């Protein structure tokens, strides 16, 4: 059997470690946890969507756990985020105290810092607490992009498609 490899450049990735060892410590969330690799298709706008249904963090007032699903959607420019580093990034929130609105916006800032994407949206779909469901959507466009109108049209179509599937 012949093993083949893609053109993905992964030699610089460190969070995954070698042989099951990781260099990452769960010392709190920050953009540095998010490792990236080159986008092999920068000429083609496409959407990457990552859903993490096991999100947990702590309420800053009560210390009680908050649960939810985090969805990160983005149109890459030059970089893609490595999927295990995303998981480790979300795990770093487990003992982190913050309001849900702050979490979604902080995540957006961290992903934008790590990726410099053409567009990014973080959806925090938090589980009900006290009979109240809270969903937070934070997004940002790279308005300096030459093809910003095309990007906005792709995002609009993507959102409409997502709405059709959730109805």
Short mmCIF file of C-alpha atoms in Angstrom, two decimals:
data_model
loop_
_atom_site.label_atom_id
_atom_site.label_comp_id
_atom_site.label_asym_id
_atom_site.label_seq_id
_atom_site.Cartn_x
_atom_site.Cartn_y
_atom_site.Cartn_z
CA UNK A 1 0.00 0.00 0.00
CA UNK A 2 1.33 3.42 -0.97
CA UNK A 3 0.75 6.37 1.34
CA UNK A 4 0.25 9.70 -0.39
CA UNK A 5 0.46 13.21 1.07
CA UNK A 6 -1.32 16.40 0.17
CA UNK A 7 0.39 19.67 -0.58
CA UNK A 8 -0.46 21.00 2.92
CA UNK A 9 2.52 22.53 4.69
CA UNK A 10 2.50 21.25 8.27
CA UNK A 11 6.15 21.15 9.39
CA UNK A 12 5.77 24.32 11.48
CA UNK A 13 2.73 23.10 13.47
CA UNK A 14 3.65 22.59 17.14
CA UNK A 15 0.43 22.28 19.18
CA UNK A 16 -0.19 18.72 18.04
CA UNK A 17 3.27 17.59 19.10
CA UNK A 18 4.78 14.30 18.07
CA UNK A 19 3.72 10.85 19.21
CA UNK A 20 0.74 12.08 21.21
CA UNK A 21 2.68 14.75 23.11
CA UNK A 22 1.47 18.33 22.93
CA UNK A 23 3.23 21.57 23.82
CA UNK A 24 -0.07 23.20 24.75
CA UNK A 25 -1.08 23.92 28.34
CA UNK A 26 -4.65 24.78 29.34
CA UNK A 27 -3.71 28.14 30.86
CA UNK A 28 -6.54 30.19 29.38
CA UNK A 29 -7.74 31.16 25.91
CA UNK A 30 -5.62 33.31 23.60
CA UNK A 31 -5.06 33.67 19.85
CA UNK A 32 -1.62 32.03 20.10
CA UNK A 33 -3.28 28.63 20.57
CA UNK A 34 -4.70 28.83 17.04
CA UNK A 35 -2.13 27.40 14.67
CA UNK A 36 -2.48 28.09 10.98
CA UNK A 37 -1.18 26.80 7.69
CA UNK A 38 -1.15 28.30 4.18
CA UNK A 39 -4.36 28.40 2.15
CA UNK A 40 -3.68 26.44 -1.02
CA UNK A 41 -6.62 28.11 -2.82
CA UNK A 42 -6.40 31.86 -2.13
CA UNK A 43 -7.69 32.63 -5.63
CA UNK A 44 -11.05 30.99 -4.77
CA UNK A 45 -13.32 32.42 -2.06
CA UNK A 46 -14.77 29.52 -0.07
CA UNK A 47 -16.28 29.14 3.38
CA UNK A 48 -14.86 27.06 6.20
CA UNK A 49 -17.34 26.22 8.96
CA UNK A 50 -16.28 24.59 12.23
CA UNK A 51 -18.86 23.54 14.82
CA UNK A 52 -17.92 22.71 18.41
CA UNK A 53 -20.98 21.33 20.25
CA UNK A 54 -19.20 20.67 23.57
CA UNK A 55 -18.32 24.23 24.55
CA UNK A 56 -18.14 25.10 28.26
CA UNK A 57 -17.03 28.13 30.24
CA UNK A 58 -17.93 29.69 33.60
CA UNK A 59 -20.30 32.51 34.49
CA UNK A 60 -18.23 35.39 35.93
CA UNK A 61 -20.89 36.15 38.54
CA UNK A 62 -21.92 32.72 39.83
CA UNK A 63 -19.06 30.48 38.72
CA UNK A 64 -21.67 28.11 37.31
CA UNK A 65 -20.88 26.38 34.02
CA UNK A 66 -22.27 27.66 30.76
CA UNK A 67 -22.69 25.20 27.90
CA UNK A 68 -23.25 25.71 24.21
CA UNK A 69 -22.26 25.20 20.63
CA UNK A 70 -19.72 27.50 19.04
CA UNK A 71 -19.68 27.80 15.26
CA UNK A 72 -16.82 29.61 13.55
CA UNK A 73 -17.28 30.43 9.87
CA UNK A 74 -14.72 32.21 7.73
CA UNK A 75 -13.53 32.87 4.22
CA UNK A 76 -9.78 32.34 4.29
CA UNK A 77 -7.36 34.74 2.71
CA UNK A 78 -3.83 33.41 3.11
CA UNK A 79 -4.20 31.16 6.18
CA UNK A 80 -6.35 28.26 7.42
CA UNK A 81 -6.67 27.34 11.09
CA UNK A 82 -5.63 23.81 12.03
CA UNK A 83 -8.62 21.90 13.45
CA UNK A 84 -7.05 20.35 16.57
CA UNK A 85 -5.73 23.73 17.63
CA UNK A 86 -9.34 24.99 17.41
CA UNK A 87 -10.42 22.21 19.75
CA UNK A 88 -7.62 23.06 22.19
CA UNK A 89 -8.54 26.74 21.95
CA UNK A 90 -12.14 25.94 22.91
CA UNK A 91 -10.95 23.67 25.75
CA UNK A 92 -9.02 26.64 27.16
CA UNK A 93 -12.37 28.27 27.97
CA UNK A 94 -13.45 25.50 30.37
CA UNK A 95 -12.13 27.29 33.46
CA UNK A 96 -12.48 30.79 32.03
CA UNK A 97 -15.04 33.16 33.53
CA UNK A 98 -16.67 35.52 31.06
CA UNK A 99 -20.07 36.65 29.82
CA UNK A 100 -21.32 35.00 26.64
CA UNK A 101 -21.32 38.25 24.65
CA UNK A 102 -17.68 38.83 25.57
CA UNK A 103 -16.77 35.26 24.67
CA UNK A 104 -18.18 35.46 21.13
CA UNK A 105 -16.50 38.82 20.46
CA UNK A 106 -13.17 37.73 21.97
CA UNK A 107 -13.22 34.59 19.85
CA UNK A 108 -13.88 36.69 16.76
CA UNK A 109 -10.92 38.93 17.60
CA UNK A 110 -8.66 35.89 18.19
CA UNK A 111 -9.63 34.24 14.90
CA UNK A 112 -9.18 37.50 12.99
CA UNK A 113 -5.76 37.97 14.62
CA UNK A 114 -4.66 34.41 13.78
CA UNK A 115 -6.08 34.26 10.23
CA UNK A 116 -6.65 37.75 8.82
CA UNK A 117 -9.61 36.24 6.90
CA UNK A 118 -11.73 37.94 4.27
CA UNK A 119 -14.72 37.36 6.56
CA UNK A 120 -15.24 35.67 9.90
CA UNK A 121 -18.29 35.04 12.07
CA UNK A 122 -18.50 33.43 15.49
CA UNK A 123 -21.88 32.10 16.55
CA UNK A 124 -22.29 31.35 20.25
CA UNK A 125 -25.38 29.17 20.57
CA UNK A 126 -25.54 28.90 24.34
CA UNK A 127 -27.73 26.41 26.19
CA UNK A 128 -30.64 27.77 28.24
CA UNK A 129 -29.98 28.96 31.79
CA UNK A 130 -32.82 30.18 33.96
CA UNK A 131 -35.30 29.46 31.13
CA UNK A 132 -33.43 31.91 28.87
CA UNK A 133 -31.59 31.01 25.68
CA UNK A 134 -28.87 33.39 24.53
CA UNK A 135 -27.33 33.35 21.05
CA UNK A 136 -24.53 35.76 20.19
CA UNK A 137 -23.35 36.43 16.63
CA UNK A 138 -20.18 38.47 16.04
CA UNK A 139 -18.73 39.01 12.57
CA UNK A 140 -16.14 41.03 10.72
CA UNK A 141 -15.29 41.65 7.06
CA UNK A 142 -11.90 42.60 5.66
CA UNK A 143 -13.16 45.84 4.12
CA UNK A 144 -9.77 46.50 2.50
CA UNK A 145 -10.24 43.47 0.25
CA UNK A 146 -10.41 44.23 -3.49
CA UNK A 147 -13.35 41.85 -3.90
CA UNK A 148 -15.37 42.90 -0.83
CA UNK A 149 -18.66 43.02 -2.81
CA UNK A 150 -18.12 39.42 -4.00
CA UNK A 151 -17.27 38.34 -0.44
CA UNK A 152 -20.40 40.00 0.96
CA UNK A 153 -22.53 38.30 -1.72
CA UNK A 154 -21.03 34.87 -0.86
CA UNK A 155 -21.67 35.47 2.84
CA UNK A 156 -25.24 36.59 2.19
CA UNK A 157 -25.94 33.46 0.14
CA UNK A 158 -24.31 31.29 2.84
CA UNK A 159 -26.49 32.83 5.55
CA UNK A 160 -29.65 32.32 3.49
CA UNK A 161 -28.69 28.69 2.89
CA UNK A 162 -28.06 28.17 6.62
CA UNK A 163 -31.43 29.74 7.46
CA UNK A 164 -33.20 27.40 5.01
CA UNK A 165 -31.56 24.36 6.66
CA UNK A 166 -32.41 25.49 10.20
CA UNK A 167 -36.11 26.11 9.44
#
